[in-house]
Each structure stands twice: as structure tokens, then as C-alpha cells.
Amino acid sequence: MNKNDIRARIAATANPKPRLVDSIPEWGDFYIRPAVVGDIEDAGPEVDQRTRVAIGVANSVCDETGALVFDRKNPEDMAVLLGLPNSLIAKLSQAIDGSSVNTTEKAQELGNA
């Protein structure tokens, strides 16, 4: 396989389309945009795990066109996201990647215990 073929296959997976989430009754229907490399921010060690989780939510929740609902640089948006209960973060985590957050250890890892 030549490098152009490899490049074309990789490029075809860039910028995935938003997915409808309807499995969190408390929030109604909304969309999530899969995380992409461009979302990675060098927040440094001074940013705690809770803030990293809030940034992850801000980078994921979007409308049907992929426009983000929350701005990770807006203190009011971050205050909302930091105030979300662990039970809803667990549901969101499951909606995003099919994982489940049912243990105290996983909740602590997400910074919501």
C-alpha cells in the first residue's frame, strides 16, 4: 500500500459527524461530537481532573451541525459543567463511548465523587 492510499484512508476518518444522544432523559435529545486530536489542550498539571472532565463535556455537547453548546473558556459555562452530578456524567460517558461509570473509583477518576 502506498503512502497516498494510507493518507486517504486516514483523512476519511477526520472530523466525524455529530451523533444524536437520546439516552439521558434529564437533558432530552442533544448531539455529541466525537473528540478529535484538535481538542487536546495542554492544560498542564495545574488543571485538576474535574476541570478536565468539564472541558471534555464542553468539547463534546453540540447541536446537529456540530456547533459546540458550551465554551470551555467561558467561566459561566464551566461553572455549569463543574456542577453536573456524577450520575449524569456517567450517562454522558456511556453515550460518548459506550463505557459505564458505576463505581466510586471511576467516578473519582472523572473527578465527580
mmCIF file with all atom_site columns, N, CA and C in Angstrom, residues 82-112:
data_model
loop_
_atom_site.group_PDB
_atom_site.id
_atom_site.type_symbol
_atom_site.label_atom_id
_atom_site.label_alt_id
_atom_site.label_comp_id
_atom_site.label_asym_id
_atom_site.label_entity_id
_atom_site.label_seq_id
_atom_site.pdbx_PDB_ins_code
_atom_site.Cartn_x
_atom_site.Cartn_y
_atom_site.Cartn_z
_atom_site.occupancy
_atom_site.B_iso_or_equiv
_atom_site.pdbx_formal_charge
_atom_site.auth_seq_id
_atom_site.auth_comp_id
_atom_site.auth_asym_id
_atom_site.auth_atom_id
_atom_site.pdbx_PDB_model_num
ATOM 1  N N  . LEU A 1 82  ? -19.073 22.087 35.821 1.00 0.00 ? 82  LEU A N  1
ATOM 2  C CA . LEU A 1 82  ? -18.482 21.592 37.072 1.00 0.00 ? 82  LEU A CA 1
ATOM 3  C C  . LEU A 1 82  ? -19.547 21.247 38.108 1.00 0.00 ? 82  LEU A C  1
ATOM 4  N N  . GLY A 1 83  ? -20.752 21.761 37.940 1.00 0.00 ? 83  GLY A N  1
ATOM 5  C CA . GLY A 1 83  ? -21.839 21.473 38.862 1.00 0.00 ? 83  GLY A CA 1
ATOM 6  C C  . GLY A 1 83  ? -22.689 20.278 38.479 1.00 0.00 ? 83  GLY A C  1
ATOM 7  N N  . LEU A 1 84  ? -22.360 19.604 37.384 1.00 0.00 ? 84  LEU A N  1
ATOM 8  C CA . LEU A 1 84  ? -23.156 18.446 36.964 1.00 0.00 ? 84  LEU A CA 1
ATOM 9  C C  . LEU A 1 84  ? -22.960 17.274 37.923 1.00 0.00 ? 84  LEU A C  1
ATOM 10 N N  . PRO A 1 85  ? -24.054 16.576 38.255 1.00 0.00 ? 85  PRO A N  1
ATOM 11 C CA . PRO A 1 85  ? -23.922 15.416 39.144 1.00 0.00 ? 85  PRO A CA 1
ATOM 12 C C  . PRO A 1 85  ? -23.233 14.245 38.447 1.00 0.00 ? 85  PRO A C  1
ATOM 13 N N  . ASN A 1 86  ? -22.538 13.454 39.247 1.00 0.00 ? 86  ASN A N  1
ATOM 14 C CA . ASN A 1 86  ? -21.829 12.289 38.732 1.00 0.00 ? 86  ASN A CA 1
ATOM 15 C C  . ASN A 1 86  ? -22.746 11.366 37.929 1.00 0.00 ? 86  ASN A C  1
ATOM 16 N N  . SER A 1 87  ? -23.980 11.205 38.366 1.00 0.00 ? 87  SER A N  1
ATOM 17 C CA . SER A 1 87  ? -24.883 10.291 37.666 1.00 0.00 ? 87  SER A CA 1
ATOM 18 C C  . SER A 1 87  ? -25.093 10.708 36.212 1.00 0.00 ? 87  SER A C  1
ATOM 19 N N  . LEU A 1 88  ? -25.154 12.017 35.957 1.00 0.00 ? 88  LEU A N  1
ATOM 20 C CA . LEU A 1 88  ? -25.336 12.480 34.573 1.00 0.00 ? 88  LEU A CA 1
ATOM 21 C C  . LEU A 1 88  ? -24.031 12.419 33.787 1.00 0.00 ? 88  LEU A C  1
ATOM 22 N N  . ILE A 1 89  ? -22.905 12.659 34.455 1.00 0.00 ? 89  ILE A N  1
ATOM 23 C CA . ILE A 1 89  ? -21.607 12.496 33.789 1.00 0.00 ? 89  ILE A CA 1
ATOM 24 C C  . ILE A 1 89  ? -21.428 11.033 33.386 1.00 0.00 ? 89  ILE A C  1
ATOM 25 N N  . ALA A 1 90  ? -21.861 10.120 34.244 1.00 0.00 ? 90  ALA A N  1
ATOM 26 C CA . ALA A 1 90  ? -21.776 8.694  33.928 1.00 0.00 ? 90  ALA A CA 1
ATOM 27 C C  . ALA A 1 90  ? -22.605 8.364  32.695 1.00 0.00 ? 90  ALA A C  1
ATOM 28 N N  . LYS A 1 91  ? -23.814 8.905  32.619 1.00 0.00 ? 91  LYS A N  1
ATOM 29 C CA . LYS A 1 91  ? -24.673 8.664  31.442 1.00 0.00 ? 91  LYS A CA 1
ATOM 30 C C  . LYS A 1 91  ? -24.054 9.275  30.189 1.00 0.00 ? 91  LYS A C  1
ATOM 31 N N  . LEU A 1 92  ? -23.480 10.462 30.325 1.00 0.00 ? 92  LEU A N  1
ATOM 32 C CA . LEU A 1 92  ? -22.847 11.097 29.179 1.00 0.00 ? 92  LEU A CA 1
ATOM 33 C C  . LEU A 1 92  ? -21.647 10.289 28.716 1.00 0.00 ? 92  LEU A C  1
ATOM 34 N N  . SER A 1 93  ? -20.847 9.820  29.665 1.00 0.00 ? 93  SER A N  1
ATOM 35 C CA . SER A 1 93  ? -19.688 8.993  29.329 1.00 0.00 ? 93  SER A CA 1
ATOM 36 C C  . SER A 1 93  ? -20.128 7.756  28.559 1.00 0.00 ? 93  SER A C  1
ATOM 37 N N  . GLN A 1 94  ? -21.192 7.150  29.009 1.00 0.00 ? 94  GLN A N  1
ATOM 38 C CA . GLN A 1 94  ? -21.703 5.962  28.332 1.00 0.00 ? 94  GLN A CA 1
ATOM 39 C C  . GLN A 1 94  ? -22.194 6.313  26.936 1.00 0.00 ? 94  GLN A C  1
ATOM 40 N N  . ALA A 1 95  ? -22.858 7.441  26.784 1.00 0.00 ? 95  ALA A N  1
ATOM 41 C CA . ALA A 1 95  ? -23.344 7.858  25.463 1.00 0.00 ? 95  ALA A CA 1
ATOM 42 C C  . ALA A 1 95  ? -22.187 8.154  24.516 1.00 0.00 ? 95  ALA A C  1
ATOM 43 N N  . ILE A 1 96  ? -21.110 8.728  25.045 1.00 0.00 ? 96  ILE A N  1
ATOM 44 C CA . ILE A 1 96  ? -19.979 9.099  24.201 1.00 0.00 ? 96  ILE A CA 1
ATOM 45 C C  . ILE A 1 96  ? -19.209 7.875  23.721 1.00 0.00 ? 96  ILE A C  1
ATOM 46 N N  . ASP A 1 97  ? -18.881 6.978  24.637 1.00 0.00 ? 97  ASP A N  1
ATOM 47 C CA . ASP A 1 97  ? -18.005 5.871  24.224 1.00 0.00 ? 97  ASP A CA 1
ATOM 48 C C  . ASP A 1 97  ? -18.503 4.481  24.583 1.00 0.00 ? 97  ASP A C  1
ATOM 49 N N  . GLY A 1 98  ? -19.733 4.390  25.067 1.00 0.00 ? 98  GLY A N  1
ATOM 50 C CA . GLY A 1 98  ? -20.282 3.085  25.388 1.00 0.00 ? 98  GLY A CA 1
ATOM 51 C C  . GLY A 1 98  ? -19.795 2.540  26.720 1.00 0.00 ? 98  GLY A C  1
ATOM 52 N N  . SER A 1 99  ? -18.966 3.309  27.441 1.00 0.00 ? 99  SER A N  1
ATOM 53 C CA . SER A 1 99  ? -18.497 2.837  28.740 1.00 0.00 ? 99  SER A CA 1
ATOM 54 C C  . SER A 1 99  ? -19.563 3.105  29.787 1.00 0.00 ? 99  SER A C  1
ATOM 55 N N  . SER A 1 100 ? -19.365 2.568  30.944 1.00 0.00 ? 100 SER A N  1
ATOM 56 C CA . SER A 1 100 ? -20.283 2.891  32.024 1.00 0.00 ? 100 SER A CA 1
ATOM 57 C C  . SER A 1 100 ? -19.483 3.287  33.244 1.00 0.00 ? 100 SER A C  1
ATOM 58 N N  . VAL A 1 101 ? -20.051 4.205  33.995 1.00 0.00 ? 101 VAL A N  1
ATOM 59 C CA . VAL A 1 101 ? -19.399 4.703  35.200 1.00 0.00 ? 101 VAL A CA 1
ATOM 60 C C  . VAL A 1 101 ? -20.299 4.315  36.363 1.00 0.00 ? 101 VAL A C  1
ATOM 61 N N  . ASN A 1 102 ? -20.025 3.168  36.942 1.00 0.00 ? 102 ASN A N  1
ATOM 62 C CA . ASN A 1 102 ? -20.873 2.671  38.016 1.00 0.00 ? 102 ASN A CA 1
ATOM 63 C C  . ASN A 1 102 ? -20.121 2.477  39.320 1.00 0.00 ? 102 ASN A C  1
ATOM 64 N N  . THR A 1 103 ? -18.854 2.772  39.319 1.00 0.00 ? 103 THR A N  1
ATOM 65 C CA . THR A 1 103 ? -18.077 2.535  40.526 1.00 0.00 ? 103 THR A CA 1
ATOM 66 C C  . THR A 1 103 ? -17.557 3.847  41.092 1.00 0.00 ? 103 THR A C  1
ATOM 67 N N  . THR A 1 104 ? -17.308 3.836  42.374 1.00 0.00 ? 104 THR A N  1
ATOM 68 C CA . THR A 1 104 ? -16.743 5.012  43.021 1.00 0.00 ? 104 THR A CA 1
ATOM 69 C C  . THR A 1 104 ? -15.390 5.354  42.428 1.00 0.00 ? 104 THR A C  1
ATOM 70 N N  . GLU A 1 105 ? -14.581 4.329  42.116 1.00 0.00 ? 105 GLU A N  1
ATOM 71 C CA . GLU A 1 105 ? -13.259 4.585  41.561 1.00 0.00 ? 105 GLU A CA 1
ATOM 72 C C  . GLU A 1 105 ? -13.361 5.318  40.227 1.00 0.00 ? 105 GLU A C  1
ATOM 73 N N  . LYS A 1 106 ? -14.266 4.899  39.371 1.00 0.00 ? 106 LYS A N  1
ATOM 74 C CA . LYS A 1 106 ? -14.413 5.569  38.071 1.00 0.00 ? 106 LYS A CA 1
ATOM 75 C C  . LYS A 1 106 ? -14.951 6.985  38.266 1.00 0.00 ? 106 LYS A C  1
ATOM 76 N N  . ALA A 1 107 ? -15.858 7.153  39.194 1.00 0.00 ? 107 ALA A N  1
ATOM 77 C CA . ALA A 1 107 ? -16.390 8.495  39.476 1.00 0.00 ? 107 ALA A CA 1
ATOM 78 C C  . ALA A 1 107 ? -15.267 9.402  39.953 1.00 0.00 ? 107 ALA A C  1
ATOM 79 N N  . GLN A 1 108 ? -14.400 8.873  40.819 1.00 0.00 ? 108 GLN A N  1
ATOM 80 C CA . GLN A 1 108 ? -13.268 9.665  41.306 1.00 0.00 ? 108 GLN A CA 1
ATOM 81 C C  . GLN A 1 108 ? -12.307 9.992  40.177 1.00 0.00 ? 108 GLN A C  1
ATOM 82 N N  . GLU A 1 109 ? -12.108 9.032  39.289 1.00 0.00 ? 109 GLU A N  1
ATOM 83 C CA . GLU A 1 109 ? -11.236 9.251  38.140 1.00 0.00 ? 109 GLU A CA 1
ATOM 84 C C  . GLU A 1 109 ? -11.769 10.398 37.280 1.00 0.00 ? 109 GLU A C  1
ATOM 85 N N  . LEU A 1 110 ? -13.095 10.489 37.174 1.00 0.00 ? 110 LEU A N  1
ATOM 86 C CA . LEU A 1 110 ? -13.716 11.554 36.407 1.00 0.00 ? 110 LEU A CA 1
ATOM 87 C C  . LEU A 1 110 ? -13.799 12.843 37.206 1.00 0.00 ? 110 LEU A C  1
ATOM 88 N N  . GLY A 1 111 ? -13.436 12.786 38.477 1.00 0.00 ? 111 GLY A N  1
ATOM 89 C CA . GLY A 1 111 ? -13.429 13.988 39.301 1.00 0.00 ? 111 GLY A CA 1
ATOM 90 C C  . GLY A 1 111 ? -14.791 14.370 39.812 1.00 0.00 ? 111 GLY A C  1
ATOM 91 N N  . ASN A 1 112 ? -15.698 13.425 39.925 1.00 0.00 ? 112 ASN A N  1
ATOM 92 C CA . ASN A 1 112 ? -17.070 13.735 40.327 1.00 0.00 ? 112 ASN A CA 1
ATOM 93 C C  . ASN A 1 112 ? -17.534 12.928 41.528 1.00 0.00 ? 112 ASN A C  1
#
